[in-house]
Coordinates of C-alpha atoms and ligand atoms in Angstrom, one line a residue:
M984 CA -46.5 144.5 -0.7
K985 CA -46.6 148.1 -1.7
L986 CA -49.9 148.5 -4.2
T987 CA -49.3 150.6 -7.1
K988 CA -52.4 152.7 -7.9
L989 CA -51.3 152.5 -11.6
S990 CA -51.5 147.9 -11.3
L991 CA -55.1 148.1 -9.7
V992 CA -56.7 150.8 -12.6
I993 CA -55.9 147.6 -14.8
G994 CA -59.1 145.7 -15.1
T995 CA -61.4 147.5 -13.5
A996 CA -65.0 147.9 -14.4
L997 CA -66.1 150.3 -16.6
L998 CA -69.5 151.8 -16.5
A999 CA -70.9 154.2 -19.2
I1000 CA -73.7 156.0 -18.2
A1001 CA -75.9 156.5 -20.4
G1002 CA -78.0 159.8 -21.4
C1003 CA -75.3 161.9 -20.8
D1004 CA -74.5 163.0 -24.3
D1005 CA -75.8 166.8 -23.5
G1006 CA -74.6 166.7 -20.4
D1007 CA -74.6 170.3 -18.5
D1008 CA -70.9 170.3 -18.7
G1009 CA -71.0 171.0 -22.6
D1010 CA -69.0 168.1 -23.9
N1011 CA -71.1 167.4 -26.8
G1012 CA -71.0 163.9 -28.1
L1013 CA -69.3 162.3 -25.2
T1014 CA -69.9 159.3 -22.7
S1015 CA -68.9 159.9 -19.2
L1016 CA -67.4 156.4 -17.8
I1017 CA -67.2 155.6 -14.6
A1018 CA -64.0 153.1 -13.3
Q1019 CA -64.8 151.1 -9.8
T1020 CA -61.1 149.7 -8.7
Q1021 CA -61.8 147.5 -5.7
L1022 CA -59.1 148.5 -3.6
E1023 CA -57.1 146.0 -0.7
V1024 CA -56.5 146.3 2.8
G1025 CA -53.4 148.5 2.9
D1026 CA -54.5 150.7 0.5
T1027 CA -52.9 154.5 1.3
N1028 CA -56.6 156.0 0.8
C1029 CA -58.3 152.8 2.7
P1030 CA -56.4 151.2 4.7
N1031 CA -59.0 149.0 5.5
G1032 CA -59.9 148.5 1.7
G1033 CA -62.8 149.3 -0.3
T1034 CA -63.7 150.9 -3.4
Q1035 CA -62.0 153.6 -5.8
V1036 CA -64.5 155.3 -7.9
Q1037 CA -63.1 157.1 -11.4
S1038 CA -65.5 159.6 -13.4
G1039 CA -64.4 161.3 -16.5
L1040 CA -65.2 161.8 -20.4
D1041 CA -64.4 159.2 -23.0
N1042 CA -62.5 161.8 -24.9
N1043 CA -60.6 159.4 -27.1
T1044 CA -64.1 157.8 -27.5
N1045 CA -62.3 154.0 -26.8
G1046 CA -64.8 153.0 -24.4
T1047 CA -62.3 153.1 -21.4
L1048 CA -61.5 155.4 -18.8
D1049 CA -57.6 156.1 -19.5
A1050 CA -55.7 157.8 -16.9
D1051 CA -55.7 161.1 -18.7
E1052 CA -59.6 161.6 -18.6
V1053 CA -60.7 161.1 -14.8
L1054 CA -62.1 163.9 -14.0
D1055 CA -63.1 163.2 -10.2
T1056 CA -61.7 160.1 -8.0
S1057 CA -63.6 159.4 -5.0
Y1058 CA -63.3 156.4 -2.7
V1059 CA -65.7 154.4 -0.7
C1060 CA -63.4 153.1 2.3
S1061 CA -65.0 149.7 4.0
A1062 CA -65.9 150.7 7.7
G1063 CA -61.9 150.6 9.6
N1064 CA -61.6 150.3 13.6
T1065 CA -62.0 153.4 14.2
S1066 CA -59.7 153.9 17.0
V1067 CA -56.9 154.2 15.0
A1068 CA -58.8 155.2 11.6
T1069 CA -57.4 158.8 11.2
A1070 CA -54.4 158.1 14.0
E1071 CA -51.6 160.2 12.9
L1072 CA -48.9 158.1 15.2
L1073 CA -49.5 155.0 13.0
T1074 CA -47.9 155.6 9.8
T1075 CA -48.2 151.5 9.9
L1076 CA -51.6 152.2 8.4
N1077 CA -50.8 151.8 5.2
N1078 CA -48.8 148.3 5.5
P1079 CA -50.6 145.3 4.7
W1080 CA -49.7 143.1 8.2
F1081 CA -51.4 146.3 9.7
G1082 CA -54.6 146.0 7.7
A1083 CA -55.1 142.8 7.8
A1084 CA -54.4 142.6 11.4
Q1085 CA -57.5 145.0 12.2
N1086 CA -59.8 143.0 9.6
K1087 CA -58.8 139.8 12.2
I1088 CA -59.6 142.0 14.9
A1089 CA -62.9 142.9 13.7
E1090 CA -64.0 139.5 12.8
A1091 CA -62.2 138.3 15.9
K1092 CA -65.0 140.1 18.0
S1093 CA -68.2 139.3 15.5
V1094 CA -67.3 135.5 15.9
W1095 CA -67.0 136.2 19.4
Q1096 CA -70.4 137.9 19.6
Q1097 CA -72.2 134.7 17.5
V1098 CA -70.6 132.3 20.2
I1099 CA -71.7 134.0 23.2
G1100 CA -75.2 134.5 20.9
T1101 CA -75.9 138.2 21.3
Q1102 CA -75.1 139.3 17.5
P1103 CA -77.2 142.9 18.7
R1104 CA -77.6 144.4 15.3
S1105 CA -77.1 148.5 14.5
A1106 CA -80.5 150.1 13.2
N1107 CA -78.8 149.2 9.5
G1108 CA -78.2 145.9 10.5
G1109 CA -74.9 146.0 10.3
V1110 CA -73.0 143.7 13.4
V1111 CA -72.7 146.2 16.5
T1112 CA -69.7 145.1 18.1
T1113 CA -68.3 145.1 22.1
K1114 CA -67.4 148.2 24.0
V1115 CA -63.4 146.7 24.1
A1116 CA -61.3 150.0 23.1
G1117 CA -60.2 151.7 25.8
K1118 CA -61.0 149.0 28.7
A1119 CA -57.7 148.1 29.8
K1120 CA -56.8 150.6 31.7
N1121 CA -53.2 148.4 32.3
V1122 CA -51.6 146.0 29.8
I1123 CA -48.8 143.9 30.4
L1124 CA -47.1 141.6 28.4
F1125 CA -45.0 138.7 29.1
V1126 CA -43.0 137.1 26.7
G1127 CA -41.6 133.4 27.4
D1128 CA -38.3 133.9 25.1
G1129 CA -37.8 130.5 23.2
M1130 CA -41.0 129.2 25.1
G1131 CA -42.2 127.0 22.7
I1132 CA -45.8 124.7 23.5
S1133 CA -43.5 121.8 24.4
T1134 CA -41.3 124.0 26.9
V1135 CA -44.4 124.8 27.9
T1136 CA -46.0 121.4 28.8
A1137 CA -42.8 120.2 30.2
A1138 CA -42.1 123.0 32.3
R1139 CA -45.7 122.5 33.8
I1140 CA -44.6 118.8 34.8
L1141 CA -41.9 119.8 36.3
E1142 CA -43.3 122.1 38.5
G1143 CA -46.2 119.8 39.2
Q1144 CA -43.4 116.8 39.9
M1145 CA -41.8 119.2 42.2
Q1146 CA -45.2 119.9 44.1
G1147 CA -45.4 116.3 44.7
G1148 CA -47.9 115.3 41.7
N1149 CA -47.4 113.2 38.4
G1150 CA -46.7 116.5 36.9
E1151 CA -49.4 116.1 33.7
E1152 CA -52.0 117.2 35.6
H1153 CA -50.7 120.9 36.8
M1154 CA -51.1 123.6 35.1
L1155 CA -49.1 126.3 35.5
S1156 CA -49.8 129.9 35.9
F1157 CA -50.9 131.3 32.9
D1158 CA -52.4 127.6 31.3
M1159 CA -55.6 128.1 33.6
M1160 CA -55.9 132.1 31.9
P1161 CA -59.5 131.9 30.3
F1162 CA -58.4 132.5 26.3
A1163 CA -55.7 131.2 24.3
G1164 CA -54.8 131.2 20.6
L1165 CA -51.7 130.3 18.4
A1166 CA -49.2 132.3 16.6
K1167 CA -47.4 131.6 13.4
T1168 CA -44.2 133.5 14.9
Y1169 CA -42.5 133.6 10.9
N1170 CA -40.5 136.8 9.8
V1171 CA -41.0 138.2 6.4
D1172 CA -37.8 137.1 5.2
A1173 CA -37.4 134.1 7.0
Q1174 CA -39.5 130.8 7.6
T1175 CA -38.0 129.8 11.9
P1176 CA -37.9 133.5 13.2
D1177 CA -35.7 135.2 15.6
S1178 CA -36.5 137.5 18.5
A1179 CA -35.8 140.6 17.0
G1180 CA -38.0 140.1 13.8
T1181 CA -41.2 138.7 16.4
M1182 CA -41.0 141.2 19.0
T1183 CA -40.7 143.9 16.3
A1184 CA -44.1 142.1 15.1
M1185 CA -45.4 141.9 18.6
M1186 CA -45.0 145.6 19.7
S1187 CA -45.3 147.7 16.5
G1188 CA -48.4 145.4 14.6
V1189 CA -47.1 144.4 11.8
K1190 CA -44.3 141.4 10.5
T1191 CA -40.5 142.6 9.3
D1192 CA -36.9 141.0 8.6
V1193 CA -35.0 139.0 11.0
G1194 CA -32.4 141.0 12.9
V1195 CA -33.7 144.0 12.7
I1196 CA -35.1 146.3 15.6
G1197 CA -38.6 148.6 15.3
V1198 CA -38.4 148.7 11.8
D1199 CA -40.2 147.4 9.1
E1200 CA -39.5 145.4 5.6
D1201 CA -38.1 147.8 3.6
I1202 CA -35.4 148.0 6.2
E1203 CA -32.1 147.1 4.6
R1204 CA -30.4 144.6 7.8
G1205 CA -26.9 146.9 8.6
D1206 CA -27.3 149.7 6.5
C1207 CA -27.8 152.5 8.6
A1208 CA -29.1 154.9 6.1
T1209 CA -32.1 152.7 5.7
V1210 CA -33.9 153.5 9.1
A1211 CA -35.5 156.7 8.2
G1212 CA -38.6 156.4 7.2
N1213 CA -38.9 152.7 8.1
E1214 CA -38.6 153.3 11.5
L1215 CA -42.5 151.6 13.6
V1216 CA -43.6 152.7 16.4
T1217 CA -43.8 150.4 19.5
A1218 CA -47.0 150.0 21.9
L1219 CA -45.1 150.5 24.6
E1220 CA -44.1 154.2 23.2
L1221 CA -47.9 155.0 22.2
A1222 CA -48.6 154.0 25.4
E1223 CA -45.8 156.3 27.3
I1224 CA -47.2 159.6 24.5
A1225 CA -50.8 158.6 26.2
G1226 CA -49.4 159.6 29.5
K1227 CA -49.4 156.3 31.4
S1228 CA -46.2 154.8 33.1
T1229 CA -44.1 152.4 31.2
G1230 CA -41.5 149.7 32.0
L1231 CA -39.5 146.5 30.4
I1232 CA -38.2 144.0 32.8
S1233 CA -35.9 141.2 31.1
T1234 CA -33.3 138.6 32.4
A1235 CA -31.6 139.0 29.5
R1236 CA -29.6 142.1 28.4
I1237 CA -31.5 144.9 28.4
T1238 CA -30.7 146.1 25.0
H1239 CA -30.8 142.4 23.7
A1240 CA -33.1 142.2 20.7
T1241 CA -36.5 141.3 22.8
P1242 CA -36.5 144.2 25.1
A1243 CA -34.7 146.5 22.6
A1244 CA -37.8 146.1 20.3
T1245 CA -40.0 147.9 22.7
Y1246 CA -37.8 151.1 22.6
A1247 CA -35.5 151.2 19.6
K1248 CA -35.0 151.3 15.9
S1249 CA -32.2 149.8 14.8
A1250 CA -31.2 148.1 11.2
D1251 CA -29.2 145.4 13.3
R1252 CA -30.1 143.3 16.7
N1253 CA -26.2 143.6 17.5
W1254 CA -25.6 147.2 17.5
E1255 CA -26.1 147.1 21.3
D1256 CA -23.3 149.6 22.3
V1257 CA -20.9 151.9 19.8
S1258 CA -18.3 149.2 19.8
D1259 CA -20.5 147.1 18.3
M1260 CA -21.6 148.5 15.5
P1261 CA -19.5 149.0 11.9
E1262 CA -17.7 153.1 12.0
A1263 CA -20.0 153.7 8.4
A1264 CA -23.0 153.3 10.3
V1265 CA -21.6 155.5 13.6
V1266 CA -20.3 158.2 10.9
A1267 CA -24.2 158.0 9.1
G1268 CA -25.1 159.1 12.8
C1269 CA -27.6 155.6 13.8
E1270 CA -27.1 155.5 17.8
D1271 CA -26.6 151.9 19.8
I1272 CA -29.4 150.3 21.3
A1273 CA -27.8 151.7 24.8
A1274 CA -27.9 154.6 24.3
Q1275 CA -31.4 155.1 22.7
L1276 CA -32.6 153.3 25.8
V1277 CA -30.9 156.0 28.1
N1278 CA -32.4 159.2 26.2
F1279 CA -35.8 156.9 25.2
E1280 CA -37.6 160.8 26.0
S1281 CA -35.4 163.1 24.4
L1282 CA -35.5 160.7 21.0
L1283 CA -39.5 160.0 21.3
E1284 CA -39.8 163.6 21.6
S1285 CA -38.0 164.7 18.7
R1286 CA -39.8 162.4 16.6
Y1287 CA -43.6 164.5 17.5
A1288 CA -43.6 168.0 17.5
G1289 CA -44.9 169.8 20.6
L1290 CA -44.3 166.5 22.2
D1291 CA -43.4 166.1 25.9
V1292 CA -42.8 162.6 27.9
D1293 CA -41.8 162.0 31.6
G1294 CA -39.7 158.4 29.8
L1295 CA -39.6 155.1 31.0
E1296 CA -40.4 154.4 34.5
V1297 CA -38.8 151.3 35.1
V1298 CA -35.8 149.9 33.3
M1299 CA -34.4 146.1 34.7
G1300 CA -32.1 143.4 33.7
G1301 CA -29.1 142.4 32.2
G1302 CA -26.6 144.1 30.1
R1303 CA -23.9 146.5 32.1
R1304 CA -20.9 146.4 30.0
H1305 CA -23.0 148.1 27.2
F1306 CA -23.6 151.7 29.1
L1307 CA -19.9 151.8 30.6
P1308 CA -16.9 152.8 28.6
K1309 CA -14.4 150.2 28.5
D1310 CA -12.1 151.5 31.3
A1311 CA -11.8 149.5 34.7
M1312 CA -12.6 153.0 36.3
Y1313 CA -16.1 152.8 35.6
N1314 CA -16.3 149.1 37.1
S1315 CA -19.2 148.4 39.3
P1316 CA -18.5 147.6 42.5
D1317 CA -19.6 143.7 41.5
A1318 CA -17.7 143.3 38.5
V1319 CA -16.6 140.4 37.7
S1320 CA -14.6 141.2 34.6
S1321 CA -11.0 142.8 34.7
V1322 CA -12.9 145.6 32.4
E1323 CA -16.3 145.9 32.6
G1324 CA -17.6 148.3 30.6
D1325 CA -17.5 148.1 26.6
R1326 CA -18.1 151.2 25.0
T1327 CA -15.5 152.9 23.1
D1328 CA -16.6 156.3 22.9
G1329 CA -15.9 157.1 27.0
R1330 CA -20.2 157.7 27.7
D1331 CA -21.5 156.7 30.7
L1332 CA -24.9 156.4 30.5
T1333 CA -25.6 155.0 33.6
A1334 CA -24.9 158.8 34.7
E1335 CA -26.3 160.5 31.5
W1336 CA -29.8 158.4 32.8
Q1337 CA -29.0 159.7 36.5
A1338 CA -28.9 163.3 34.7
N1339 CA -31.8 162.6 32.4
H1340 CA -33.4 161.3 35.6
M1341 CA -32.0 163.5 39.1
D1342 CA -35.3 162.0 41.0
G1343 CA -34.3 158.4 39.0
V1344 CA -32.8 155.4 41.1
Y1345 CA -29.8 153.4 39.7
I1346 CA -29.0 150.2 40.9
Y1347 CA -27.0 146.9 40.3
D1348 CA -27.4 144.2 42.8
Q1349 CA -30.0 143.1 45.4
S1350 CA -29.8 144.9 47.9
G1351 CA -30.2 148.3 45.6
F1352 CA -33.0 146.6 44.6
D1353 CA -34.1 145.7 48.6
A1354 CA -33.6 149.5 49.3
V1355 CA -35.8 150.5 47.0
D1356 CA -39.2 152.7 47.7
T1357 CA -41.8 151.8 45.4
E1358 CA -43.9 154.3 46.3
T1359 CA -41.8 157.3 46.1
T1360 CA -39.6 155.9 43.3
A1361 CA -40.4 158.1 40.1
H1362 CA -37.6 156.2 37.7
L1363 CA -36.1 152.9 38.4
F1364 CA -33.7 152.0 36.6
G1365 CA -31.7 148.8 37.2
L1366 CA -28.5 146.6 35.8
F1367 CA -27.9 143.4 37.6
N1368 CA -25.2 141.5 35.2
E1369 CA -22.2 142.8 32.5
S1370 CA -24.2 140.7 30.4
H1371 CA -27.3 138.4 31.0
M1372 CA -28.7 137.6 34.5
Q1373 CA -28.4 134.3 35.8
Y1374 CA -30.2 131.4 34.7
E1375 CA -32.9 130.8 37.9
A1376 CA -31.3 127.9 39.2
D1377 CA -28.3 129.6 39.4
R1378 CA -28.5 133.0 41.2
A1379 CA -27.9 132.3 44.1
N1380 CA -23.9 131.9 42.7
D1381 CA -24.2 135.7 41.5
V1382 CA -21.5 137.6 43.3
A1383 CA -23.8 140.5 45.0
G1384 CA -27.3 138.8 44.8
E1385 CA -29.7 139.4 42.2
P1386 CA -33.4 139.9 41.7
S1387 CA -35.5 136.9 40.3
L1388 CA -37.6 138.0 37.4
S1389 CA -41.0 137.5 39.9
E1390 CA -39.5 139.7 42.1
M1391 CA -39.0 142.0 39.5
T1392 CA -42.4 142.1 37.9
S1393 CA -43.6 142.6 41.5
K1394 CA -41.0 145.7 41.8
A1395 CA -41.9 146.9 38.4
I1396 CA -45.6 146.8 39.0
Q1397 CA -45.8 148.8 42.6
V1398 CA -43.7 151.4 41.3
L1399 CA -45.3 152.0 37.7
D1400 CA -49.5 151.5 39.2
N1401 CA -48.5 155.0 41.1
N1402 CA -49.9 156.4 37.7
E1403 CA -53.5 156.6 37.9
D1404 CA -54.0 156.8 34.2
G1405 CA -52.7 153.1 34.2
F1406 CA -49.1 151.8 32.5
F1407 CA -47.9 149.5 30.6
L1408 CA -45.2 146.2 31.2
M1409 CA -43.1 144.2 29.4
V1410 CA -40.9 141.4 30.7
E1411 CA -39.2 139.0 29.0
S1412 CA -38.0 135.3 30.8
G1413 CA -34.6 135.7 28.5
R1414 CA -32.9 133.3 29.1
I1415 CA -35.7 129.7 28.5
D1416 CA -33.9 131.0 25.0
H1417 CA -30.4 130.5 26.0
A1418 CA -30.7 127.1 27.6
H1419 CA -32.4 125.5 24.9
H1420 CA -29.3 127.2 22.7
A1421 CA -27.2 125.6 25.4
G1422 CA -29.0 122.1 25.3
S1423 CA -30.0 122.2 28.4
A1424 CA -34.2 121.7 29.7
Y1425 CA -33.1 121.5 32.8
N1426 CA -32.0 125.7 33.2
A1427 CA -34.9 125.9 30.5
L1428 CA -37.6 124.4 32.1
T1429 CA -36.4 126.0 35.5
D1430 CA -36.5 129.6 34.3
T1431 CA -40.5 128.8 32.1
I1432 CA -41.0 128.1 36.1
E1433 CA -39.9 131.2 37.4
F1434 CA -41.6 132.6 34.2
A1435 CA -45.0 131.7 35.7
K1436 CA -44.2 132.8 38.6
A1437 CA -43.9 136.2 38.0
V1438 CA -47.0 136.3 35.9
E1439 CA -48.4 134.6 39.3
A1440 CA -47.3 137.7 40.6
A1441 CA -48.6 140.3 38.5
L1442 CA -51.8 138.2 38.8
A1443 CA -52.2 138.9 42.1
L1444 CA -51.0 142.4 42.2
T1445 CA -53.5 143.6 39.4
N1446 CA -57.3 143.3 38.7
D1447 CA -58.7 141.6 35.8
E1448 CA -61.7 144.1 35.1
E1449 CA -58.5 146.7 33.9
T1450 CA -55.8 145.1 33.1
L1451 CA -54.8 143.1 30.0
I1452 CA -52.7 140.3 30.4
I1453 CA -51.2 138.7 27.5
V1454 CA -48.9 136.5 27.7
T1455 CA -46.4 134.1 25.0
A1456 CA -43.7 133.5 23.4
D1457 CA -41.5 134.8 20.3
H1458 CA -40.6 131.6 18.8
S1459 CA -40.1 127.8 19.8
H1460 CA -36.7 125.7 20.1
V1461 CA -36.0 122.2 18.7
F1462 CA -37.0 120.6 21.9
T1463 CA -39.7 117.2 22.1
I1464 CA -40.7 115.1 24.8
A1465 CA -40.1 111.8 23.1
G1466 CA -40.8 108.1 23.6
Y1467 CA -43.7 106.7 25.6
P1468 CA -43.0 107.1 29.2
K1469 CA -45.3 105.7 32.1
R1470 CA -47.7 109.0 33.8
G1471 CA -45.4 110.6 36.3
N1472 CA -42.3 109.0 35.4
P1473 CA -39.6 111.9 35.8
I1474 CA -39.7 114.6 33.1
L1475 CA -35.9 115.0 33.0
G1476 CA -35.6 111.2 33.5
K1477 CA -35.2 108.1 30.7
V1478 CA -38.4 106.8 29.5
V1479 CA -39.6 104.1 31.6
G1480 CA -42.9 102.6 30.0
I1481 CA -46.1 101.5 31.5
G1482 CA -46.1 98.5 34.0
S1483 CA -42.1 98.6 34.4
D1484 CA -39.7 100.4 36.5
E1485 CA -36.7 100.4 34.3
P1486 CA -35.6 102.0 31.4
T1487 CA -37.1 101.6 27.8
T1488 CA -34.2 100.7 25.2
A1489 CA -33.5 102.4 21.8
S1490 CA -32.9 100.1 19.2
D1491 CA -29.4 100.0 19.5
G1492 CA -30.4 98.5 23.2
M1493 CA -29.3 101.8 25.1
P1494 CA -31.4 104.1 27.5
Y1495 CA -32.9 107.5 26.1
T1496 CA -34.4 110.4 27.5
T1497 CA -38.0 111.9 27.1
L1498 CA -36.6 115.7 26.4
G1499 CA -34.2 116.4 23.9
Y1500 CA -33.2 118.1 20.7
T1501 CA -33.0 117.4 17.1
N1502 CA -30.2 119.5 16.6
G1503 CA -27.6 121.6 19.0
R1504 CA -24.3 120.7 21.4
G1505 CA -25.2 117.5 22.8
F1506 CA -24.8 115.7 25.9
R1507 CA -23.1 116.3 29.0
N1508 CA -22.7 115.3 32.4
L1509 CA -22.0 118.1 34.4
G1510 CA -23.2 116.7 38.2
A1511 CA -24.7 119.7 40.3
E1512 CA -23.6 122.6 37.3
T1513 CA -26.4 125.0 37.1
N1514 CA -25.3 127.4 34.5
A1515 CA -25.8 125.7 30.8
D1516 CA -23.5 127.8 29.1
A1517 CA -20.9 125.9 30.9
T1518 CA -21.1 123.6 27.8
Y1519 CA -19.8 125.9 24.9
G1520 CA -16.2 125.4 26.9
L1521 CA -16.1 121.7 26.0
D1522 CA -16.5 120.1 22.5
P1523 CA -19.5 119.3 21.0
A1524 CA -20.8 116.0 21.6
A1525 CA -24.1 115.3 19.7
G1526 CA -25.6 111.8 18.6
R1527 CA -26.3 109.2 21.0
Q1528 CA -24.6 108.4 24.2
D1529 CA -24.3 105.4 27.0
L1530 CA -26.9 106.7 29.6
G1531 CA -27.2 103.9 31.6
D1532 CA -24.9 105.1 34.3
V1533 CA -25.9 109.0 34.1
D1534 CA -28.0 110.9 36.3
T1535 CA -30.0 113.1 34.0
T1536 CA -32.8 114.9 36.4
S1537 CA -29.1 116.6 37.5
P1538 CA -28.8 120.1 36.3
G1539 CA -25.6 119.9 34.7
F1540 CA -27.5 116.9 32.4
H1541 CA -27.4 118.1 28.8
Q1542 CA -29.6 116.1 26.3
E1543 CA -29.0 114.3 23.7
A1544 CA -29.0 116.4 20.6
L1545 CA -29.1 115.0 16.6
V1546 CA -27.6 116.9 14.4
P1547 CA -24.3 118.1 15.6
M1548 CA -24.3 122.5 15.4
S1549 CA -22.3 124.7 17.9
S1550 CA -26.0 126.2 19.3
E1551 CA -28.9 124.5 19.7
T1552 CA -31.3 125.9 17.1
H1553 CA -34.7 128.2 16.8
A1554 CA -38.1 125.9 15.5
G1555 CA -40.5 127.2 13.3
E1556 CA -43.9 125.9 14.5
D1557 CA -46.8 128.1 16.2
V1558 CA -46.5 129.6 19.9
G1559 CA -49.4 129.8 22.2
I1560 CA -50.6 133.2 23.4
Y1561 CA -52.3 133.1 26.9
A1562 CA -54.2 135.9 28.3
Q1563 CA -56.8 137.4 30.3
G1564 CA -58.4 140.4 31.7
P1565 CA -60.3 143.7 28.9
G1566 CA -60.3 142.4 25.1
A1567 CA -58.4 138.6 26.2
F1568 CA -61.0 137.1 24.3
L1569 CA -60.1 138.5 21.2
V1570 CA -57.0 135.7 21.8
N1571 CA -58.3 132.8 19.5
G1572 CA -58.0 130.8 16.8
T1573 CA -54.5 130.7 15.0
N1574 CA -53.1 134.3 14.2
E1575 CA -50.3 136.3 13.2
Q1576 CA -48.3 137.2 15.4
N1577 CA -48.8 140.7 14.5
M1578 CA -51.8 140.5 15.9
I1579 CA -50.7 140.9 19.4
F1580 CA -50.2 144.3 18.8
H1581 CA -53.3 144.8 17.7
I1582 CA -54.8 143.7 20.3
M1583 CA -52.8 145.3 23.4
N1584 CA -53.7 148.7 21.3
L1585 CA -57.5 148.0 21.2
S1586 CA -57.9 146.8 24.8
G1587 CA -55.6 150.0 25.6
N1588 CA -56.8 152.1 23.2
L1589 CA -53.6 153.1 23.0
A1590 CA -53.0 155.1 19.8
E1591 CA -56.2 157.0 20.3
Q1592 CA -54.9 158.5 23.2
A1593 CA -51.6 159.1 22.2
N1594 CA -53.1 160.9 19.3
A1595 CA -55.0 162.9 21.4
K1596 CA -52.2 164.2 23.0
L1597 CA -50.4 165.4 20.0
Ligands
LIG2976 ZN1 -32.5 132.2 20.2

């Protein structure tokens, strides 16, 4: 994808300038030549494309301006997006993904103006775009991990049915946002993506490879040596440099791919702690993801001379095992495993975090969470589980209790909004994805409903005049809504057709459910079990089953799957983007997923504000 000057010179238009035979430069008899070359988006000298103009004398009289005949080179660059045109922080300006997204933003702005019919023109006839830059004081990105369109539709119906309606007419909180579009989720090297590549795209504005965190496609996955020079800057980092408060929340391990892509640079998403890394990577100086989180402030400062930031204000999620030494002495009071920690380097990162944030509060259970004073707490670090937090439907079974995603969202905003310069917050519902992988629609949908409640909590605590909220997914799952069930048929139930009270039967004479999976571990009938992961202890059971006597609406029911796999897979179709607040109108049409960064960056004016601090 890298453009080279050499290839661009080939095939350029040549203009011989007549009447220069006796030019002032005194080169008698030589013709002056001018060569113009169109530059593509992503060019080093013209990030938004443009024209390179080279001039010189045709010394060898071959009628071509050869490379060694060029005396002068100048550029006529296409108008860029001025908010990042000279950004020192965004080294990604030369990346084609980045440049193309910037152009799409400009296009989206002018399309919108045509729609609303204003189409203001500047003195020279150019379209004047609506002022968007910096209108969003606060930016919140909500990511439903694995929340494809079918998941949103089914969750909407389930929530509506739980409230006594037919369900189909119901709207989730983010269904009601005024703007929506689609995101193409593929990674640079993959048709169907993973969370690492997709979240890097959303957070840094460029697509990259599967499995890598905060680095571009020039990385070699798993090779520590290729990280240097390929690191990307994230929207969260720009907000931090700009002086905004910053936070991240996930129901997954806080070192898992999606949250990690907001703060870490790693050649492999699995390097969650030092014990997960190959020896060579440790020796070569790569840091594990948990260590990068705890030392976020000093690592960011070390990358930009003279920078002084105050670190992440709010971090909450699961994943304690990656922060604690592999020694029972360090177990949390509510530890479930005999040895909770995984770290083999003896470091207690929760203690390191506390030392880095003397004014900070570290919490690990519901009572600690409830006790947090959001008006006096400057830094909050919550690790509520050894691994991922519980599924929402299973949360009551947690040993010492843990907050819901909506409770964490409210608490985070109440801490973050103490900064009058605004905040950036990323909220991930990480376990929609895990439930699907386990083949449990029940857990996936109940976690999606809780995710929608978290969005509702954010809407209640913010003002859409100054807060941009974007809700999206990183990728989809092979989860379908099938058959011809009648209106209001229980979404978790068997298909019952219009005018009937009996389940419709398939060609094999057996009933089937509306919801199902193309692949995965398949059918389970675990009754009241609310933890989808219970399926992993059992032999896979793909293919058709007789569901005649099975209550498919029970929490422990896992849908049938066609192709047997140890884990149900992601799917490659587009996902929705929903938006409200300043700049939200830029969310429309079908977009490359990395557009999300550019919309947040423009609306929050993040890069420009960050550059001003350097
Ligand atoms: Zn997944």
